Tab-separated table of C-alpha atoms and ligand atoms in Angstrom:
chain	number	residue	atom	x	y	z
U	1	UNK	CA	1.291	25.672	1.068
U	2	UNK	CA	4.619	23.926	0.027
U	3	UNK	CA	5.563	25.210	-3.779
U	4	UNK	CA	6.244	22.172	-5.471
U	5	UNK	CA	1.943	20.819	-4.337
U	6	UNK	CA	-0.341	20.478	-7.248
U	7	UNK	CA	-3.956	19.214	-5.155
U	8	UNK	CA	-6.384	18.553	-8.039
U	9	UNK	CA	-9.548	20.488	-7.695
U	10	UNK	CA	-11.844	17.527	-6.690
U	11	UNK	CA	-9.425	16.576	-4.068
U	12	UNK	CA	-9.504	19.847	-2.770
U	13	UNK	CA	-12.824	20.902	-2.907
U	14	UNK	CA	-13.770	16.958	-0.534
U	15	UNK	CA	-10.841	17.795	1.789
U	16	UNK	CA	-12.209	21.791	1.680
U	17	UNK	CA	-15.502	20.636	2.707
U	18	UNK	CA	-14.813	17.773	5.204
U	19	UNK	CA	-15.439	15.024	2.863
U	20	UNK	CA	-13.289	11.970	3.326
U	21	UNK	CA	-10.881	11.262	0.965
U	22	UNK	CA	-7.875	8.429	-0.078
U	23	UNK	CA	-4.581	8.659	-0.965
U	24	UNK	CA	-3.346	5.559	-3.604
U	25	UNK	CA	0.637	4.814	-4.532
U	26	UNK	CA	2.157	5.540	-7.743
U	27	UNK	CA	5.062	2.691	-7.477
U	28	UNK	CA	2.189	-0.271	-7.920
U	29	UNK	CA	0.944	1.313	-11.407
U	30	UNK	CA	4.920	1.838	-12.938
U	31	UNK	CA	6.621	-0.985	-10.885
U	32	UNK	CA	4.537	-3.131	-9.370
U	33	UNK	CA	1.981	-4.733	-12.374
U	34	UNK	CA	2.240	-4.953	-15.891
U	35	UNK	CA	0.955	-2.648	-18.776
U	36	UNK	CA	-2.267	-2.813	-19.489
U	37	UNK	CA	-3.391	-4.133	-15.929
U	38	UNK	CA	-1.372	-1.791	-13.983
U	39	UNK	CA	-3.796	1.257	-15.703
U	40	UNK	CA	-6.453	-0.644	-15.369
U	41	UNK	CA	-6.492	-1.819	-11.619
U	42	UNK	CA	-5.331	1.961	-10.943
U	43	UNK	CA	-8.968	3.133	-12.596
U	44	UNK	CA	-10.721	1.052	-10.810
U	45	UNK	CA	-9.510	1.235	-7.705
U	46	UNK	CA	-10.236	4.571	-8.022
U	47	UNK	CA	-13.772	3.455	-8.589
U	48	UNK	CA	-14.397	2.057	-5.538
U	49	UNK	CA	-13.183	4.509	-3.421
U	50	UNK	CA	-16.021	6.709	-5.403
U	51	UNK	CA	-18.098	3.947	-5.114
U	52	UNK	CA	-17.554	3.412	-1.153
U	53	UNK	CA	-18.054	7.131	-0.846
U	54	UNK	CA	-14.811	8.896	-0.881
U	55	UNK	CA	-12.671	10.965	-3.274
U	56	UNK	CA	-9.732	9.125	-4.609
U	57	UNK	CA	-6.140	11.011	-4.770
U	58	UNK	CA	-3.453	9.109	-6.518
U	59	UNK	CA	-0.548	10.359	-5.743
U	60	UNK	CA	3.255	10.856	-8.211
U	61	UNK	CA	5.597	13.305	-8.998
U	62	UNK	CA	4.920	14.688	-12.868
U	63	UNK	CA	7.478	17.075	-14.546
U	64	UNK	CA	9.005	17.642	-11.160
U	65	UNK	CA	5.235	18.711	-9.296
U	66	UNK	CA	3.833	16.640	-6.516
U	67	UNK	CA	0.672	15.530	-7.286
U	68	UNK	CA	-2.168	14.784	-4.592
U	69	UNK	CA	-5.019	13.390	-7.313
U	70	UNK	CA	-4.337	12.537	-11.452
U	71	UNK	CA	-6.682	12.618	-13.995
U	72	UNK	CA	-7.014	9.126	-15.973
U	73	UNK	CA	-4.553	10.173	-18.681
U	74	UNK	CA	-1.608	11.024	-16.158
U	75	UNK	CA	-2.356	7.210	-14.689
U	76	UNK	CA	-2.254	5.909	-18.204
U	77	UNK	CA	1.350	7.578	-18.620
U	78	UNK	CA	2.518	6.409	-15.200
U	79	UNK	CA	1.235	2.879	-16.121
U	80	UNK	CA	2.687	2.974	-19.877
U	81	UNK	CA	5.785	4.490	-19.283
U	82	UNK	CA	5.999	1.491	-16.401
U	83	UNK	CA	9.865	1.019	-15.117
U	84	UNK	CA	11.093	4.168	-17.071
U	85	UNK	CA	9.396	6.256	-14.345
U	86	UNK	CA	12.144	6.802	-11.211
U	87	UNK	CA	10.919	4.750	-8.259
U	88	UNK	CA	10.952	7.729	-5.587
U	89	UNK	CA	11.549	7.461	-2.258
U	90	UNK	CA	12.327	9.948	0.627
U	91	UNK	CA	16.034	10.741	-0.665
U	92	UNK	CA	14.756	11.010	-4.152
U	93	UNK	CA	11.447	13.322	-4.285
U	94	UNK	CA	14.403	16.975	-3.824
U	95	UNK	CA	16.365	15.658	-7.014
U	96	UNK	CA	13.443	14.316	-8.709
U	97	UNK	CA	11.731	18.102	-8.394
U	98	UNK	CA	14.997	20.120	-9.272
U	99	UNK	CA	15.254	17.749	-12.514
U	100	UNK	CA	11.248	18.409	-13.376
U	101	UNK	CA	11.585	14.588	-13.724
U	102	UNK	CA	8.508	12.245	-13.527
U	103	UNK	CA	8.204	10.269	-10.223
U	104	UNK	CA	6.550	6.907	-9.127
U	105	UNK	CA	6.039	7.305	-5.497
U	106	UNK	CA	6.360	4.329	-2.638
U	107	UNK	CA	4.379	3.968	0.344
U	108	UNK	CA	7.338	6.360	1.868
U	109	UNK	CA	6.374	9.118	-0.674
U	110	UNK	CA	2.764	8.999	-1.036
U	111	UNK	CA	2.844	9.239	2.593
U	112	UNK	CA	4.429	12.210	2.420
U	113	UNK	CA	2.197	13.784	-0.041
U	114	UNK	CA	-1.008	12.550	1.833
U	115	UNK	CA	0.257	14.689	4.845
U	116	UNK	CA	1.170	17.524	2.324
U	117	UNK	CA	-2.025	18.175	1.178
U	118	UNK	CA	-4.201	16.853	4.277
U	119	UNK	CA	-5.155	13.440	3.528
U	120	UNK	CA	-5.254	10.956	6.716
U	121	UNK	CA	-6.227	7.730	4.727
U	122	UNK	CA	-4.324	5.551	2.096
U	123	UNK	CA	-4.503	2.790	0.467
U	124	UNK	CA	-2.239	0.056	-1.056
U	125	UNK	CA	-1.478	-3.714	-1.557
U	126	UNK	CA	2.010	-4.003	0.785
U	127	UNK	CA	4.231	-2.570	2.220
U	128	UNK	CA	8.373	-2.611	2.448
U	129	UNK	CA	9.798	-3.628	5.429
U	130	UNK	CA	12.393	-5.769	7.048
U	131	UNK	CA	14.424	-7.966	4.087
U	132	UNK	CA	15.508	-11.418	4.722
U	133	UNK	CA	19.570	-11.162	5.769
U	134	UNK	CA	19.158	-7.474	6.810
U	135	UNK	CA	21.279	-8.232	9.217
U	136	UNK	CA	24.241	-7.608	6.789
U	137	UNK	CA	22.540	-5.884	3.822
U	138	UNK	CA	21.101	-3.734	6.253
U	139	UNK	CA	18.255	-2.843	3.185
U	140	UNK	CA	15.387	-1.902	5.544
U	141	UNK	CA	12.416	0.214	3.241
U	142	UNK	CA	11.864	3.613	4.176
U	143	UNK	CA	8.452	2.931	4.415
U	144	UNK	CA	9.139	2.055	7.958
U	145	UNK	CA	10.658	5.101	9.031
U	146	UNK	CA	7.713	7.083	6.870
U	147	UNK	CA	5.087	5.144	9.360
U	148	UNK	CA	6.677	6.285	12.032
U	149	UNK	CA	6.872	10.076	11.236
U	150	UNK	CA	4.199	10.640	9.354
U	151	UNK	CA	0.438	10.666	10.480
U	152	UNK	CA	-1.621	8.446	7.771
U	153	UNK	CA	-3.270	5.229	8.124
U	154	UNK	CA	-1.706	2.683	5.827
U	155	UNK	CA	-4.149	0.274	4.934
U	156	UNK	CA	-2.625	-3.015	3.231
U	157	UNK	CA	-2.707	-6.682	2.869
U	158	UNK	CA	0.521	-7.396	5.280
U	159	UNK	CA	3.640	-7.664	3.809
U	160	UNK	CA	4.557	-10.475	1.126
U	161	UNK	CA	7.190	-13.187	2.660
U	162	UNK	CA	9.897	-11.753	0.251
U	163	UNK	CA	10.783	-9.630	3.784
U	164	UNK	CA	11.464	-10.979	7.034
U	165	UNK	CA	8.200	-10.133	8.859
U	166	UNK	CA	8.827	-11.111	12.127
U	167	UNK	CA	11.823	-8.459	12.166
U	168	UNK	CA	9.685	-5.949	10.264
U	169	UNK	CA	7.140	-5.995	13.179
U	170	UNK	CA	9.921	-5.936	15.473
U	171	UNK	CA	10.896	-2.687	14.168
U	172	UNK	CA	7.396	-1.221	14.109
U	173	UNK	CA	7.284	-2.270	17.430
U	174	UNK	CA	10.839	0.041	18.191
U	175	UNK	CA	9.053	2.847	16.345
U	176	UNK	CA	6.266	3.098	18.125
U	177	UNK	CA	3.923	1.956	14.905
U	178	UNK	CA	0.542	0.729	15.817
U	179	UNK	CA	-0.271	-2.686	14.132
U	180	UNK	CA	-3.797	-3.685	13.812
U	181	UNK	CA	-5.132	-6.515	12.349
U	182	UNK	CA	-8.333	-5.956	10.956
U	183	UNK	CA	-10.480	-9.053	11.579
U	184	UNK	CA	-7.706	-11.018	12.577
U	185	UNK	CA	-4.954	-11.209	15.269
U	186	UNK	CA	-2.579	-12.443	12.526
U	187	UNK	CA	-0.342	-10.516	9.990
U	188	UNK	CA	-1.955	-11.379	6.407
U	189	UNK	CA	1.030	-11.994	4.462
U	190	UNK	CA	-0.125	-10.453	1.225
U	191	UNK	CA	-1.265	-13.778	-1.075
U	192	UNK	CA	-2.249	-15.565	1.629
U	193	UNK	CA	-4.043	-14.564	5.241
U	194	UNK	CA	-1.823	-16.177	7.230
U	195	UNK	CA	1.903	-15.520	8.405
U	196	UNK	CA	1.901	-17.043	11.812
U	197	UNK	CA	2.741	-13.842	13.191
U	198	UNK	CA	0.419	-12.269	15.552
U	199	UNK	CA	0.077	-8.281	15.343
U	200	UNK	CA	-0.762	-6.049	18.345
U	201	UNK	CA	-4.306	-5.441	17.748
U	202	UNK	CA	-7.590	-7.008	16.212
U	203	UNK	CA	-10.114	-4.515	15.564
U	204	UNK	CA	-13.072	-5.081	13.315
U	205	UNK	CA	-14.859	-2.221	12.166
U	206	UNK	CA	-13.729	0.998	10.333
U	207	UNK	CA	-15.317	2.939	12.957
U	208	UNK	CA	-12.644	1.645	15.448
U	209	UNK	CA	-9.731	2.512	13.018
U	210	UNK	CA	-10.779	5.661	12.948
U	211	UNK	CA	-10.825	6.129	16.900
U	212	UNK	CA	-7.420	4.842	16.807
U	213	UNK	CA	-5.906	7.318	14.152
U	214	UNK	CA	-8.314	10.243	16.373
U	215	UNK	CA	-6.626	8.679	19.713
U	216	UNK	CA	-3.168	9.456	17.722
U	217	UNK	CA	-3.829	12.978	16.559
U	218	UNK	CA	-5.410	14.381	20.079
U	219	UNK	CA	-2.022	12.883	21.848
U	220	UNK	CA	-0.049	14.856	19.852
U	221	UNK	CA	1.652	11.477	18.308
U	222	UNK	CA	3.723	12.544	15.162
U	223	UNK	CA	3.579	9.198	13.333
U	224	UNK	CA	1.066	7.188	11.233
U	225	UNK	CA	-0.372	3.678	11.835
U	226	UNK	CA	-0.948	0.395	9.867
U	227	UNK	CA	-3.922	-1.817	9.623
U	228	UNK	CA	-3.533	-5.151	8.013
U	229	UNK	CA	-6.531	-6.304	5.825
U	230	UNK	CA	-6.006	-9.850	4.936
U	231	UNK	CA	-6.540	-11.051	1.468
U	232	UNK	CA	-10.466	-11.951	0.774
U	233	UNK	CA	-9.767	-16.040	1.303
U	234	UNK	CA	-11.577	-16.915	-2.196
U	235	UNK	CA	-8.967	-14.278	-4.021
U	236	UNK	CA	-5.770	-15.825	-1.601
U	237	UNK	CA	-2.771	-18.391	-3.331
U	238	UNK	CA	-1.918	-21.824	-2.641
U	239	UNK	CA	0.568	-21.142	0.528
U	240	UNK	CA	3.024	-23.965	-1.137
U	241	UNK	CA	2.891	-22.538	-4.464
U	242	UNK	CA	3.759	-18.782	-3.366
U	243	UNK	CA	6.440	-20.201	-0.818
U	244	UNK	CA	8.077	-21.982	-3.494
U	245	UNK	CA	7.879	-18.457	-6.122
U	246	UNK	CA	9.285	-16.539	-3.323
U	247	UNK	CA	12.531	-18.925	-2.515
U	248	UNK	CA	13.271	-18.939	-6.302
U	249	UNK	CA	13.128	-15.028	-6.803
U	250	UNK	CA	15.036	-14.698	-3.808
U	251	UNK	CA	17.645	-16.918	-5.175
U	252	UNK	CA	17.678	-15.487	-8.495
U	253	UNK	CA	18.361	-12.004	-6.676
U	254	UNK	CA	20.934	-13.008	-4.948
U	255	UNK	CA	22.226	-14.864	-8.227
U	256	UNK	CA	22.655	-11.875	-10.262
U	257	UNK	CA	23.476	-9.492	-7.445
U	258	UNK	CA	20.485	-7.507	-7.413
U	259	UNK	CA	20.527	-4.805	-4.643
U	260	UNK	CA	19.265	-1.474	-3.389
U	261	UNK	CA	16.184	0.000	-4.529
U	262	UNK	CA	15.822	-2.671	-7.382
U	263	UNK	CA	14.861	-5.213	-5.255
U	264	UNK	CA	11.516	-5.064	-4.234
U	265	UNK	CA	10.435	-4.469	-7.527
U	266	UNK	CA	12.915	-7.162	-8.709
U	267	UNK	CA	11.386	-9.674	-6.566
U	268	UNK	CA	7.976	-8.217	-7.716
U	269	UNK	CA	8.719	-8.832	-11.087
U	270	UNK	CA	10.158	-12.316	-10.746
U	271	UNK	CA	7.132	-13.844	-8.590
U	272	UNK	CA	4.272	-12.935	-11.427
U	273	UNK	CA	6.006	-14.485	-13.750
U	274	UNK	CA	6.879	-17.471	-11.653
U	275	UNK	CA	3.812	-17.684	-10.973
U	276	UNK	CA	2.293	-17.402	-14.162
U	277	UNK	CA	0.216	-14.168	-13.526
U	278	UNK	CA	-2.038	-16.002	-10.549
U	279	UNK	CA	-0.192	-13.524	-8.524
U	280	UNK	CA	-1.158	-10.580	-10.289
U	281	UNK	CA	-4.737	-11.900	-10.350
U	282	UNK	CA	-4.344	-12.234	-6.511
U	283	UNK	CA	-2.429	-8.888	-5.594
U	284	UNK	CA	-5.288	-7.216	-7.778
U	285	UNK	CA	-8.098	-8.581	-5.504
U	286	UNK	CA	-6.622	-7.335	-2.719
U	287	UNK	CA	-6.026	-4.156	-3.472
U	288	UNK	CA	-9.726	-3.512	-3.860
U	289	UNK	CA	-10.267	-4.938	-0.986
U	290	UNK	CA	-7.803	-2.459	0.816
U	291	UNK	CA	-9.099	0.635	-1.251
U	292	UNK	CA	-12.915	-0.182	0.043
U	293	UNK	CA	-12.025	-0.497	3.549
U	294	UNK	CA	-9.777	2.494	3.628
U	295	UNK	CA	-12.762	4.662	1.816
U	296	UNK	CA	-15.022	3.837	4.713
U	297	UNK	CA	-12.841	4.638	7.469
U	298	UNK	CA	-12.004	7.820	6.001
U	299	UNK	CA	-16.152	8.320	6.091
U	300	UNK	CA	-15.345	7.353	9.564
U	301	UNK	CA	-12.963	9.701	10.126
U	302	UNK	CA	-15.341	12.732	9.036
U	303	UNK	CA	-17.303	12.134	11.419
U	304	UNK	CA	-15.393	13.330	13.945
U	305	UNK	CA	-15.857	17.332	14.547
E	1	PSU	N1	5.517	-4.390	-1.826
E	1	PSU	C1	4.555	-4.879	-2.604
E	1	PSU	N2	4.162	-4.189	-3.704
E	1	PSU	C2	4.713	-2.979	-4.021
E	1	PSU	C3	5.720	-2.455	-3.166
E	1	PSU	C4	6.082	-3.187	-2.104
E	1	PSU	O1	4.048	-5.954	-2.319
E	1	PSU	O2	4.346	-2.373	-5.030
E	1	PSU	C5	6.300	-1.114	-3.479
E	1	PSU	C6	5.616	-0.033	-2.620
E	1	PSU	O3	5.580	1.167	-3.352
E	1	PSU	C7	6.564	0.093	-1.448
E	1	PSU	C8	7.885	-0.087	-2.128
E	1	PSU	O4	6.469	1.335	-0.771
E	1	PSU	O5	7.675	-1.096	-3.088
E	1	PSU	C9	8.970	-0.472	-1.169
E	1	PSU	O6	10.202	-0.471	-1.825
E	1	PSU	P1	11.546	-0.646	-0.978
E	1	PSU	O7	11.497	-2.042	-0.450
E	1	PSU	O8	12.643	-0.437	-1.963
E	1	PSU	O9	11.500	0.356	0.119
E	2	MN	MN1	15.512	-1.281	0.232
């Protein structure tokens, strides 16, 4: 097994024995919410994982180890030490490790880890994608490429409107990325159910996600898959009032020339407080949501020989 994998023992012992199990990002406790809520919504989520019968397995780099599962105390540091913990990507886990540095993985990452240790299923609010004006910035998230490499169900709420998600699908679509929409033929755009883009698949059941990811794995397909879980609609925002959070943190990015990695979680940043913390309220509920379905279709999944 790779060197640098730490697999804590009740991770092990599910994935040992069969058991499903499901991966959750790092980057949403240290970037993406603020201290206290970030811990908070990490332990919980965790909860109902348990409490939809699978093993959780957070996933981070600490002192340079990947980790595939953290005990409470190691989310609490992740979650404290907030933006002082490296957002790692692809490029960064190798430098990260050779420093012994602390890492808060993306989609990308955790990804990577999930595969590392065995885990098929994982859970988050969004994903990167596509940004508006790519076209010359060129800043399209790894988490693209990871989706297409990479054999792990994503399950999120969409992508938030901060990205250009017609192009993001379009590239999905290049890559060969199943999207399925789970209950809907529409891509949930995060706060609010509705982007008025269609995605390539409804399916309705975790049963059928897992048939999918099975279909995948017995054609010798290399990459992962997405499935969309729109935001419950008493938890989603006013579509007017996000809209108008997202133009302004767009603007004020471009206004002090924020770029690179620091813009997703720029943008993040910039639409809670905007917003006045309905957001966060919002982006919370979902990501329950997202953790319970995931934790059944891994059940799914183990019920496959
Ligand atoms: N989008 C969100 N919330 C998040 C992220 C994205 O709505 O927390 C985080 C995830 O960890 C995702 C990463 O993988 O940001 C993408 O960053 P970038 O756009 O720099 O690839
Ligand atoms: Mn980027």
């Amino acid at each position: 097994m790779n060197q640098y994998l730490d697999i804590a023992p009740l991770v092990r012992s599910a994935l040992a024995e069969g058991r499903p199990v499901v991966a959750l990002e790092s980057t949403i406790i240290s970037h993406g919410m603020p201290y206290p809520q970030n811990v908070e919504t990490a332990l919980h989520v965790e909860q109902i994982i348990r409490e939809n019968g699978a093993v959780p397995a957070t996933c981070a780099m600490l002192a340079g180890r990947l980790k595939a599962g953290l005990l409470p105390e190691q989310i609490e540091h992740l979650g404290k030490q907030g933006a002082a913990v490296p957002k790692a990507s692809r490029r960064d886990l190798p430098v990260l490790a050779a420093l012994g540095s602390d890492g808060a993985t993306t989609v990308t990452t955790t990804m990577m880890i999930a595969a590392m240790a065995g885990i098929r299923v994982f859970a988050t609010g969004g994903i990167g994608g596509v940004h508006r004006g790519a076209e010359t910035s060129m800043d399209i998230s790894a988490d693209l490429e990871e989706l297409a490499r990479t054999p792990v169900m994503v399950v999120c709420a969409g992508a938030k409107s901060i990205l250009d998600l017609g192009l993001t699908l379009e590239y999905l679509e290049t890559k060969g990325v199943p999207v399925i929409g789970y209950g809907t033929d529409e891509l949930p755009a995060f706060y609010t159910r509705h982007s008025g883009f269609r995605v390539d698949y409804r399916l309705d059941t975790p049963e059928q996600l897992a048939a999918v990811y099975q279909a995948q794995r017995a054609m010798g397909y290399t990459g992962g898959m997405l499935v969309t879980n729109p935001i419950p609609e008493e938890y989603s925002m006013d579509k007017a009032v996000i809209d108008a959070a997202i133009e302004k943190a767009l603007a004020d990015a471009a206004a002090e020339g924020i770029h690179g990695k620091e813009t997703t979680p720029f943008l993040l940043a910039r639409i809670k407080d905007l917003t006045e913390g309905s957001s966060l309220f919002s982006n919370i509920r979902l990501v329950y949501n997202n953790a319970a379905l995931a934790a059944k279709t891994a059940a799914a999944l183990c019920r496959y020989a």
